[in-house]
XYZ file of C-alpha atoms in Angstrom:
673
model
C 267.665 -106.368 188.752
C 269.727 -107.653 185.938
C 272.035 -109.991 187.738
C 271.604 -112.292 190.783
C 273.029 -110.390 193.686
C 275.737 -113.047 194.453
C 276.934 -112.993 190.839
C 277.005 -109.154 190.842
C 278.955 -109.173 194.163
C 281.707 -111.346 192.520
C 281.769 -109.587 189.171
C 281.892 -106.030 190.616
C 285.635 -106.382 191.472
C 286.504 -109.156 189.064
C 285.523 -107.067 185.914
C 287.880 -104.152 186.623
C 290.727 -106.433 187.652
C 290.425 -108.445 184.535
C 290.000 -105.232 182.513
C 293.323 -103.962 183.948
C 295.116 -107.085 182.971
C 293.739 -107.027 179.405
C 294.592 -103.371 178.901
C 298.117 -104.003 177.436
C 296.542 -106.472 174.926
C 293.919 -103.930 173.813
C 296.652 -101.316 173.501
C 298.559 -103.611 171.115
C 295.495 -103.985 168.919
C 294.578 -100.315 168.865
C 294.875 -97.237 171.165
C 291.241 -96.232 170.669
C 290.076 -99.774 171.553
C 292.105 -99.515 174.799
C 290.420 -96.267 175.712
C 287.013 -97.556 174.792
C 287.417 -100.728 176.774
C 288.556 -98.815 179.831
C 285.373 -96.731 179.700
C 283.247 -99.771 179.092
C 284.824 -101.647 182.029
C 284.252 -98.702 184.179
C 280.588 -98.462 183.400
C 280.115 -102.253 183.597
C 281.472 -101.941 187.232
C 279.059 -99.110 187.888
C 276.128 -101.039 186.476
C 276.929 -104.076 188.681
C 277.210 -101.943 191.776
C 273.963 -100.013 190.990
C 272.299 -103.409 190.318
C 273.213 -104.480 193.912
C 271.583 -101.343 195.227
C 268.237 -102.184 193.656
C 268.509 -105.722 195.083
C 269.343 -104.244 198.517
C 266.421 -101.809 198.412
C 263.948 -104.458 197.352
C 265.200 -107.000 199.875
C 267.310 -105.137 202.537
C 269.190 -108.194 203.907
C 272.814 -109.037 204.539
C 274.347 -112.037 202.749
C 277.748 -113.771 203.260
C 278.626 -115.730 200.118
C 281.571 -118.171 200.215
C 283.221 -119.261 196.889
C 285.935 -121.522 198.268
C 287.772 -122.279 201.467
C 291.254 -121.304 200.514
C 293.149 -121.926 203.955
C 292.648 -124.879 206.232
C 294.801 -125.174 209.334
C 293.514 -127.590 211.940
C 290.158 -126.281 213.192
C 290.725 -122.941 211.607
C 289.568 -122.072 208.029
C 289.758 -118.934 206.005
C 287.150 -118.469 203.173
C 287.294 -116.559 199.998
C 283.982 -114.859 200.210
C 281.987 -111.657 199.804
C 279.729 -109.920 202.235
C 276.801 -108.070 200.580
C 275.259 -105.586 202.995
C 274.383 -101.921 202.741
C 277.842 -100.774 203.727
C 279.671 -102.828 201.130
C 277.114 -101.982 198.445
C 277.435 -98.245 199.245
C 281.191 -98.264 198.898
C 281.036 -100.353 195.747
C 278.680 -97.806 194.186
C 280.966 -94.979 195.163
C 284.084 -96.813 193.787
C 282.382 -98.136 190.601
C 279.966 -95.253 189.905
C 282.383 -92.288 190.477
C 285.326 -94.342 189.100
C 283.472 -94.813 185.814
C 282.768 -91.119 185.490
C 286.461 -90.295 186.194
C 287.674 -92.809 183.555
C 285.230 -91.205 181.053
C 286.600 -87.757 182.042
C 290.116 -89.078 181.477
C 289.462 -89.512 177.736
C 289.446 -85.744 177.286
C 291.759 -84.842 180.159
C 294.670 -87.037 179.105
C 294.604 -85.542 175.673
C 296.552 -82.350 174.860
C 297.659 -80.368 171.842
C 301.006 -80.124 170.268
C 302.585 -76.919 168.944
C 300.638 -77.271 165.623
C 297.339 -77.599 167.570
C 296.968 -81.328 166.808
C 295.533 -83.585 169.453
C 298.192 -85.619 171.265
C 297.512 -88.421 173.797
C 299.749 -89.060 176.733
C 302.299 -91.652 175.619
C 301.782 -93.677 178.920
C 298.037 -94.106 178.583
C 298.337 -97.941 178.723
C 300.005 -97.693 182.118
C 297.489 -95.118 183.172
C 294.398 -97.148 182.314
C 295.943 -100.310 183.711
C 296.401 -98.725 187.224
C 293.098 -96.788 187.155
C 291.127 -100.081 186.513
C 293.294 -101.902 189.023
C 292.565 -99.129 191.596
C 288.820 -99.455 191.180
C 289.113 -103.312 191.298
C 291.297 -103.228 194.441
C 288.863 -100.873 196.167
C 285.750 -102.918 195.317
C 287.592 -106.111 196.421
C 288.449 -104.377 199.750
C 284.842 -103.367 200.430
C 283.102 -106.553 199.244
C 285.305 -108.955 201.202
C 283.725 -110.908 204.001
C 286.944 -111.132 206.100
C 289.728 -108.940 207.246
C 292.419 -111.007 205.369
C 290.875 -110.403 201.910
C 290.231 -106.764 202.949
C 293.926 -106.370 203.671
C 294.748 -107.749 200.194
C 292.538 -105.223 198.555
C 293.966 -102.592 200.912
C 297.547 -103.214 199.647
C 296.389 -103.316 195.970
C 294.887 -99.873 196.490
C 298.152 -98.676 198.165
C 300.273 -99.903 195.309
C 298.084 -98.291 192.687
C 298.133 -94.931 194.479
C 301.909 -95.082 194.522
C 302.075 -95.803 190.831
C 299.519 -93.168 189.832
C 300.790 -90.298 192.084
C 304.209 -90.643 190.468
C 302.604 -91.301 187.050
C 304.534 -88.354 185.350
C 307.857 -89.567 186.899
C 309.685 -88.743 183.694
C 308.559 -85.068 183.327
C 311.456 -82.860 182.382
C 309.988 -79.541 183.474
C 311.692 -77.719 186.395
C 310.637 -79.047 189.780
C 308.050 -76.960 191.671
C 310.137 -77.306 194.783
C 313.914 -76.586 195.117
C 314.878 -79.966 196.584
C 314.498 -81.613 193.203
C 315.805 -80.824 189.738
C 312.870 -81.894 187.577
C 309.147 -82.281 188.046
C 309.536 -85.998 187.343
C 311.878 -86.402 190.332
C 309.413 -84.505 192.497
C 306.480 -86.634 191.359
C 308.366 -89.787 192.089
C 309.240 -88.530 195.553
C 305.572 -87.747 196.176
C 304.497 -91.150 195.239
C 307.235 -92.750 197.382
C 306.151 -90.512 200.353
C 302.473 -91.654 200.063
C 303.698 -95.305 199.923
C 305.966 -95.026 202.921
C 303.712 -93.011 205.240
C 300.823 -95.266 204.624
C 302.933 -98.321 205.244
C 303.421 -97.117 208.916
C 299.710 -97.456 209.394
C 299.471 -100.705 207.497
C 302.046 -102.374 209.845
C 299.778 -101.533 212.762
C 296.689 -102.794 210.873
C 298.311 -106.118 209.996
C 299.413 -106.577 213.647
C 295.925 -105.763 214.773
C 294.323 -108.228 212.330
C 296.657 -111.044 213.560
C 296.117 -110.305 217.202
C 292.276 -110.129 216.736
C 292.395 -113.506 215.027
C 294.467 -114.803 217.961
C 291.785 -113.687 220.433
C 288.624 -114.521 218.437
C 289.788 -117.310 216.177
C 288.271 -115.804 213.018
C 288.793 -113.162 210.347
C 285.221 -113.280 209.242
C 283.177 -110.101 209.815
C 279.814 -111.945 210.361
C 281.463 -114.358 212.855
C 283.185 -111.422 214.609
C 279.760 -109.740 214.995
C 278.267 -112.839 216.488
C 281.214 -113.310 218.893
C 281.145 -109.679 219.930
C 277.600 -109.974 221.217
C 278.181 -113.137 223.027
C 278.540 -112.476 226.746
C 279.708 -116.109 227.415
C 282.636 -115.662 224.949
C 283.628 -112.413 226.782
C 283.421 -114.148 230.179
C 285.742 -116.890 228.906
C 288.516 -114.436 227.981
C 291.550 -114.197 230.308
C 292.440 -110.828 231.876
C 295.332 -110.503 229.492
C 292.994 -110.795 226.514
C 290.553 -108.362 228.015
C 293.375 -105.868 228.422
C 294.697 -106.610 224.962
C 291.463 -105.933 223.038
C 291.644 -102.074 223.230
C 295.259 -102.188 221.995
C 294.115 -104.412 219.134
C 291.384 -101.975 218.210
C 293.821 -99.076 218.177
C 296.293 -101.086 216.094
C 293.495 -101.688 213.547
C 292.680 -97.913 213.646
C 296.398 -97.202 212.687
C 295.554 -98.479 209.188
C 292.669 -95.883 208.595
C 294.861 -93.152 210.078
C 297.397 -93.745 207.380
C 295.023 -94.497 204.482
C 292.606 -91.614 205.299
C 295.446 -89.153 206.019
C 294.482 -88.466 209.617
C 296.772 -86.780 212.187
C 299.707 -87.664 212.480
C 299.917 -89.548 209.196
C 298.182 -86.817 207.155
C 301.298 -85.421 205.503
C 301.317 -87.559 202.364
C 297.957 -86.433 200.962
C 298.776 -82.823 199.866
C 301.788 -84.138 197.906
C 299.588 -86.711 196.270
C 298.410 -83.821 194.109
C 301.515 -84.401 192.018
C 299.545 -86.954 189.920
C 297.062 -86.212 187.146
C 293.882 -84.472 188.491
C 291.824 -87.503 187.583
C 293.991 -89.584 189.899
C 293.507 -87.050 192.605
C 289.737 -87.214 192.157
C 289.839 -91.058 192.400
C 291.992 -91.041 195.513
C 289.957 -88.281 197.238
C 286.461 -89.322 196.214
C 286.102 -93.008 195.288
C 289.063 -94.985 196.659
C 292.096 -94.901 198.971
C 291.076 -92.334 201.595
C 287.580 -93.857 201.717
C 289.029 -97.195 202.558
C 290.011 -96.036 206.065
C 286.550 -94.694 206.766
C 285.065 -97.944 205.448
C 287.210 -100.050 207.702
C 286.179 -98.042 210.765
C 282.541 -98.224 209.760
C 282.906 -101.945 209.207
C 284.470 -102.575 212.626
C 282.453 -99.955 214.670
C 279.315 -102.147 215.070
C 281.540 -105.124 216.174
C 283.288 -102.962 218.813
C 280.009 -101.372 219.914
C 278.816 -104.858 220.860
C 282.113 -105.773 222.438
C 282.226 -102.586 224.544
C 279.328 -103.883 226.637
C 281.628 -106.619 228.084
C 285.030 -104.939 227.445
C 284.616 -101.435 228.823
C 288.218 -100.505 227.921
C 287.250 -100.501 224.197
C 285.726 -97.062 224.841
C 289.243 -95.691 224.299
C 288.941 -96.759 220.677
C 285.913 -94.651 220.054
C 287.392 -91.661 221.979
C 290.531 -91.899 219.946
C 288.650 -92.167 216.620
C 286.408 -89.170 217.477
C 289.064 -86.841 218.760
C 291.697 -87.592 216.133
C 288.898 -86.930 213.534
C 287.823 -83.619 215.116
C 291.444 -82.335 215.570
C 292.371 -83.332 211.990
C 289.276 -81.638 210.653
C 290.211 -78.430 212.420
C 293.930 -78.506 211.678
C 293.434 -79.258 207.893
C 290.832 -76.478 207.615
C 293.316 -73.889 208.922
C 295.955 -75.100 206.535
C 293.477 -74.665 203.572
C 292.985 -71.011 204.440
C 296.367 -70.011 203.009
C 296.849 -72.332 200.056
C 297.212 -70.775 196.630
C 297.037 -73.966 194.552
C 293.468 -74.977 193.860
C 294.328 -78.704 194.128
C 296.026 -78.100 197.482
C 292.912 -76.386 198.867
C 290.847 -79.374 197.815
C 293.369 -81.777 199.287
C 293.262 -80.111 202.730
C 289.479 -79.935 202.554
C 289.462 -83.746 202.027
C 291.629 -84.377 205.067
C 289.180 -82.057 206.979
C 286.049 -83.762 205.744
C 287.456 -87.136 206.433
C 287.952 -85.869 209.969
C 284.215 -85.209 210.141
C 283.409 -88.732 209.186
C 285.834 -90.186 211.871
C 284.329 -87.763 214.470
C 280.837 -89.110 213.833
C 281.816 -92.742 213.672
C 283.899 -92.398 216.896
C 280.929 -90.719 218.602
C 278.714 -93.763 217.653
C 280.441 -95.636 220.439
C 280.210 -92.803 222.939
C 276.575 -91.706 222.806
C 273.343 -93.555 223.632
C 271.827 -93.107 220.175
C 274.665 -94.776 218.313
C 272.632 -95.009 215.204
C 272.428 -91.194 214.704
C 276.200 -90.713 214.770
C 276.885 -93.843 212.687
C 274.420 -92.935 209.988
C 275.679 -89.341 209.959
C 279.274 -90.535 209.388
C 278.376 -92.951 206.612
C 276.024 -90.473 204.844
C 278.740 -87.845 204.887
C 281.027 -90.435 203.300
C 278.576 -90.607 200.339
C 278.048 -86.853 200.266
C 281.758 -86.147 200.209
C 282.407 -88.732 197.505
C 279.927 -86.886 195.233
C 280.927 -83.295 195.816
C 284.672 -83.930 196.050
C 284.789 -85.844 192.728
C 282.824 -82.929 191.218
C 285.300 -80.361 192.595
C 288.408 -82.210 191.468
C 287.170 -82.932 187.985
C 286.041 -79.298 187.617
C 289.348 -78.150 188.854
C 291.057 -80.444 186.309
C 288.921 -78.697 183.565
C 290.288 -75.346 184.778
C 293.814 -76.563 184.929
C 293.450 -77.938 181.386
C 292.319 -74.424 180.276
C 294.729 -72.115 182.050
C 297.814 -74.492 182.315
C 298.459 -73.585 185.931
C 297.572 -74.851 189.337
C 297.757 -71.468 191.101
C 294.568 -69.553 191.766
C 296.565 -66.391 191.378
C 296.899 -67.383 187.700
C 293.176 -67.627 187.288
C 290.316 -65.217 187.919
C 287.465 -64.191 185.641
C 286.883 -67.609 184.194
C 283.138 -67.533 184.709
C 282.268 -66.117 181.277
C 284.468 -68.498 179.358
C 283.718 -71.686 181.338
C 280.061 -71.356 182.365
C 279.403 -75.135 182.718
C 282.558 -75.778 184.620
C 282.004 -72.770 186.928
C 278.405 -73.592 187.513
C 279.093 -77.189 188.459
C 282.113 -76.142 190.563
C 279.821 -73.655 192.399
C 277.474 -76.537 193.229
C 280.307 -78.634 194.548
C 281.490 -75.582 196.596
C 278.042 -75.074 198.133
C 277.954 -78.765 199.116
C 281.338 -78.579 200.684
C 280.339 -75.517 202.586
C 277.172 -77.344 203.746
C 274.669 -74.899 202.089
C 271.038 -75.797 201.623
C 269.770 -77.740 199.703
C 272.955 -79.640 198.628
C 273.782 -83.029 200.001
C 276.532 -81.536 202.150
C 273.961 -79.606 204.147
C 272.027 -82.773 205.049
C 275.071 -84.785 206.056
C 276.680 -81.992 208.127
C 273.426 -81.159 209.789
C 273.183 -84.807 210.865
C 276.642 -84.786 212.325
C 276.064 -81.599 214.321
C 272.725 -83.028 215.547
C 274.293 -86.331 216.661
C 277.178 -84.600 218.494
C 275.028 -81.897 220.168
C 272.195 -84.180 221.301
C 274.700 -86.928 222.213
C 276.230 -84.593 224.787
C 279.585 -84.371 222.965
C 279.936 -80.652 223.403
C 283.705 -80.490 222.802
C 283.458 -82.398 219.573
C 280.435 -80.318 218.508
C 282.316 -77.053 219.072
C 285.342 -78.200 217.069
C 283.176 -79.403 214.225
C 281.200 -76.121 214.261
C 284.305 -73.860 214.100
C 285.806 -76.081 211.411
C 282.564 -75.588 209.298
C 282.992 -71.841 209.469
C 286.632 -72.097 208.308
C 285.414 -74.488 205.518
C 282.923 -72.009 204.183
C 285.561 -69.256 204.188
C 288.308 -71.132 202.292
C 285.803 -72.778 199.883
C 284.398 -69.459 198.723
C 287.944 -67.902 198.727
C 288.678 -70.555 196.137
C 285.551 -69.869 194.181
C 286.037 -66.117 194.026
C 289.756 -66.309 193.140
C 289.268 -68.795 190.422
C 286.031 -67.750 188.609
C 285.316 -64.103 189.558
C 286.997 -60.721 189.466
C 289.363 -59.730 186.712
C 291.411 -62.083 184.659
C 294.914 -62.673 185.875
C 298.033 -61.586 183.961
C 298.673 -65.177 183.306
C 295.365 -65.634 181.526
C 295.723 -62.326 179.605
C 299.204 -63.408 178.430
C 297.827 -66.872 177.355
C 295.101 -65.161 175.347
C 297.640 -62.761 173.778
C 299.408 -65.830 172.371
C 296.245 -67.128 170.777
C 295.419 -69.593 173.633
C 291.825 -68.603 174.459
C 290.289 -70.071 177.687
C 287.495 -72.277 176.593
C 285.032 -74.756 178.025
C 286.061 -78.439 178.302
C 284.997 -80.974 175.749
C 281.726 -82.880 176.304
C 283.592 -85.981 177.501
C 284.620 -83.874 180.391
C 281.441 -81.852 180.885
C 279.026 -84.785 181.083
C 280.587 -86.248 184.267
C 280.526 -82.742 185.758
C 276.845 -82.276 185.048
C 275.937 -85.747 186.414
C 277.938 -85.199 189.618
C 276.538 -81.683 190.076
C 273.002 -83.001 189.780
C 273.729 -85.694 192.429
C 275.394 -83.242 194.740
C 272.538 -80.826 194.402
C 269.716 -83.288 194.802
C 271.500 -85.933 196.925
C 269.707 -85.012 200.098
C 266.737 -86.938 198.643
C 268.744 -90.096 199.137
C 268.477 -89.661 202.786
C 265.226 -91.607 203.283
C 266.345 -94.473 201.005
C 269.782 -94.450 202.676
C 268.422 -95.072 206.148
C 265.863 -97.676 205.156
C 268.564 -99.586 203.275
C 270.964 -99.407 206.195
C 268.587 -100.802 208.748
C 270.011 -104.509 208.444
C 273.365 -103.246 209.707
C 271.820 -102.250 212.997
C 269.621 -105.357 213.179
C 272.628 -107.668 213.064
C 273.946 -106.190 216.373
C 273.343 -107.842 219.721
C 272.190 -104.344 220.770
C 270.495 -103.166 217.605
C 270.508 -99.733 216.279
C 267.095 -98.142 216.616
C 266.832 -96.623 213.133
C 263.359 -95.286 213.868
C 264.969 -92.957 216.342
C 266.544 -90.949 213.542
C 265.045 -87.493 213.196
C 264.893 -86.345 209.576
C 265.432 -82.662 208.859
C 263.266 -80.193 210.687
C 263.721 -76.482 211.190
C 265.116 -75.654 214.652
C 267.880 -73.878 216.563
C 270.507 -76.106 214.905
C 269.376 -74.909 211.524
C 269.945 -71.245 212.621
C 273.374 -72.180 213.663
C 274.058 -73.753 210.210
C 272.805 -70.551 208.517
C 275.203 -68.680 210.807
C 278.104 -70.802 209.477
C 277.305 -69.602 205.917
C 277.040 -65.920 206.966
C 280.175 -65.919 209.222
C 282.195 -67.987 206.730
C 281.157 -66.801 203.270
C 280.742 -63.080 203.907
C 284.349 -62.266 204.672
C 285.467 -64.319 201.663
C 283.073 -62.283 199.520
C 284.396 -58.869 200.670
C 288.108 -59.865 200.593
C 288.337 -61.839 197.369
C 285.366 -60.612 195.349
C 285.102 -57.064 196.334
C 288.830 -56.694 196.987
C 288.317 -54.985 200.422
C 291.124 -54.963 202.941
C 294.884 -55.758 202.766
C 295.918 -58.766 204.652
C 299.483 -58.985 203.392
C 301.019 -58.326 206.833
C 298.824 -61.020 208.413
C 299.709 -63.491 205.614
C 303.423 -62.795 206.024
C 303.254 -62.737 209.818
C 303.938 -65.574 212.268
C 300.415 -66.984 212.044
C 300.448 -66.896 208.233
C 303.810 -68.697 208.217
C 302.732 -71.185 210.768
C 299.667 -72.192 208.578
C 301.508 -72.039 205.244
C 304.189 -74.273 206.699
C 301.394 -76.680 207.764
C 301.877 -76.263 211.470
C 305.541 -77.314 210.810
C 304.569 -81.032 211.027
C 306.329 -81.653 207.753
C 309.497 -79.996 209.019
C 309.375 -81.812 212.387
C 308.825 -85.220 210.796
C 311.623 -84.592 208.243
C 313.952 -83.688 211.127
C 313.075 -86.668 213.141
C 312.606 -89.422 210.595
C 314.557 -88.327 207.523
C 317.354 -86.213 209.035
C 317.395 -88.522 212.094
C 317.779 -91.663 209.967
C 320.548 -90.033 207.979
C 322.283 -88.920 211.222
C 321.990 -92.463 212.577
C 323.223 -94.120 209.445
C 326.131 -91.666 209.199
C 326.878 -92.306 212.819
C 326.949 -95.973 212.326
C 329.230 -95.558 209.334
C 331.666 -93.108 210.919
C 331.773 -94.540 214.440
C 330.595 -98.220 214.609
C 331.902 -99.150 211.205
C 335.187 -97.390 211.819
C 335.559 -98.972 215.214
C 334.969 -102.405 213.679
C 337.436 -101.726 210.944
C 340.028 -100.614 213.434
C 339.489 -103.681 215.571
C 339.805 -105.899 212.538
C 342.993 -104.209 211.434
C 344.532 -104.382 214.932
C 343.606 -107.988 215.299
C 345.053 -108.787 211.944
C 348.349 -107.045 212.669
C 348.557 -108.773 216.074
C 348.042 -112.297 214.481
C 350.568 -111.425 211.884
C 353.122 -110.508 214.549
C 352.440 -113.715 216.425
C 352.736 -115.769 213.232
C 356.056 -114.163 212.311
C 357.474 -114.771 215.806
C 356.300 -118.478 215.741
C 357.852 -118.892 212.353
C 361.346 -118.141 213.862
C 361.054 -121.363 215.879
C 360.829 -123.332 212.658
C 364.638 -123.723 212.210
C 364.724 -127.117 210.319
C 367.277 -128.450 212.878
C 366.287 -131.955 214.168
C 367.495 -131.496 217.744
C 365.565 -128.265 217.980
C 362.389 -129.889 216.712
C 362.778 -132.957 219.084
C 363.284 -130.527 222.015
C 360.143 -128.596 221.096
C 358.143 -131.875 220.932
C 359.467 -132.973 224.336
C 358.521 -129.605 225.866
C 355.052 -129.907 224.308
C 354.472 -133.508 225.608
C 355.597 -132.458 229.144
C 353.263 -129.405 229.114
C 350.341 -131.670 227.963
C 351.009 -134.204 230.698
C 351.144 -131.432 233.305
C 347.882 -130.111 232.204
C 346.291 -133.624 232.299
C 347.834 -134.220 235.727
C 346.477 -131.120 237.454
C 343.146 -130.774 235.804
């Protein structure tokens, strides 16, 4: 250990936040200094996070460190503190470790060539590195916080950075890839705005849930919430209204993860998030943003598991989490089957794999052996972070080489990009859950938890989704790296642009991530031993000793069946070129999948077109009616004024007569009232 664990816990999010603020200053001094400092800050964050892992392994205990009490209101206080436990350290390592590799990869990726072949850096690199470091800092703040309020602050920082980075190339002048916009820049801006607006829907629910939970429990602090949750006397003191309200509060809190982690029905923003640089996609999909939602459910699940003993209605929270996860996993996998853009395939696979995590975490509150499902969900979070970062960065190297996102513009790249292709293949094997990659271990655990927990429906959906995953993953591999070179690649090479391997600054992160994805299953033992304190903090502790490590059995045969049933057709269709599925692709099912189950269309009709219809209706009907009323009233008053003006003759007798009539009328009113 290099640092005391308390100091490391504070520095792990302070360093990247300060680094982001200083980025413009470094850029003023020298562009290379700015790049070097961004990489240095990234690796300092990673070192701090890894240092906490060693501390946690040597002394697996949870600590709640308070720096200052920043809100005092009567008997209520809100502290500015950090919670150091296995879950927060795991997420900090993912955000800091993978974030540092992505920033290193950016040095080569954000550099291109001009027409003369000279190296040219993106002119907005200062803005890029500012938001990348802020992104990592916001995510680590989110996961290290010891209370819901600080978590929400980090949550919003992450949301702001994702908006800015998805629309990073907002001034690109190339033609838009979709007909609704003129330029690529307009499209990129709209994608960033869509991500921001859709996730805000979930954030509103989350904020409402946090406030209501504070109203019921009197605290935002996770440790205090855990103690309260296991206190039967506290539950007995709750009114019936509060008992009925708790499940609603839990579901409102879950609205935040639904938006942030792109789960049904708020999943539509993530595929469009591919508009940003591939490095940004890697950060969003692997290390930050979407992982925030899974983290929050993992953070709150042990609290609600304790509460559900006294508040049975909270079971609906776990059922909702599990079934939304399972449905989203299946739905996104079917969408990935027909995508031709390599980044879109990876985007739908992210949505699908996040669904697996929610399925497992939801099941932790539904089955007797909560620990198996909880550990499976959190271990798959780690596994997915590793292989998805690898796949996105490798895809970025491919895009860099062939200057196209479409897999139909690729093919036959294996010979020219052996390192990229080899590492991509490792990531694909992990995504498909093939032995011995880390994806095999984590998916095997999820299947085991669902099957032996009696969740047959969830198990069947997860199993079918795994077959689809294996198919679309190897469809992507064969279309990108095998077979003949596409016409696009041949044309590039005819103009002197030979496809070549990425520079070492991009290859090193790929090799590191591929090694971790290949050997990550070895983390399993350390992972569970380190996580034991999470269960021990519960009023009804997790029995970690009940976890069964890998052993050959019927479930393993089913897993092997997934590889055969999923990968074999992909091999014959996209490697061997057998069969013609054009009619199927152009048929109703193909159009249904290609149009993403028409959710985008339906949501656009309801929320975009509906809003425009309502605003037009208000303008043409309500506003017109108000204007007409105003005009009529004005004309009526004008007529009355003109008529009254005729009585003003200037003759004294007439004026005295008018005054007398007024006085008599006033006296009559006084007399009879």
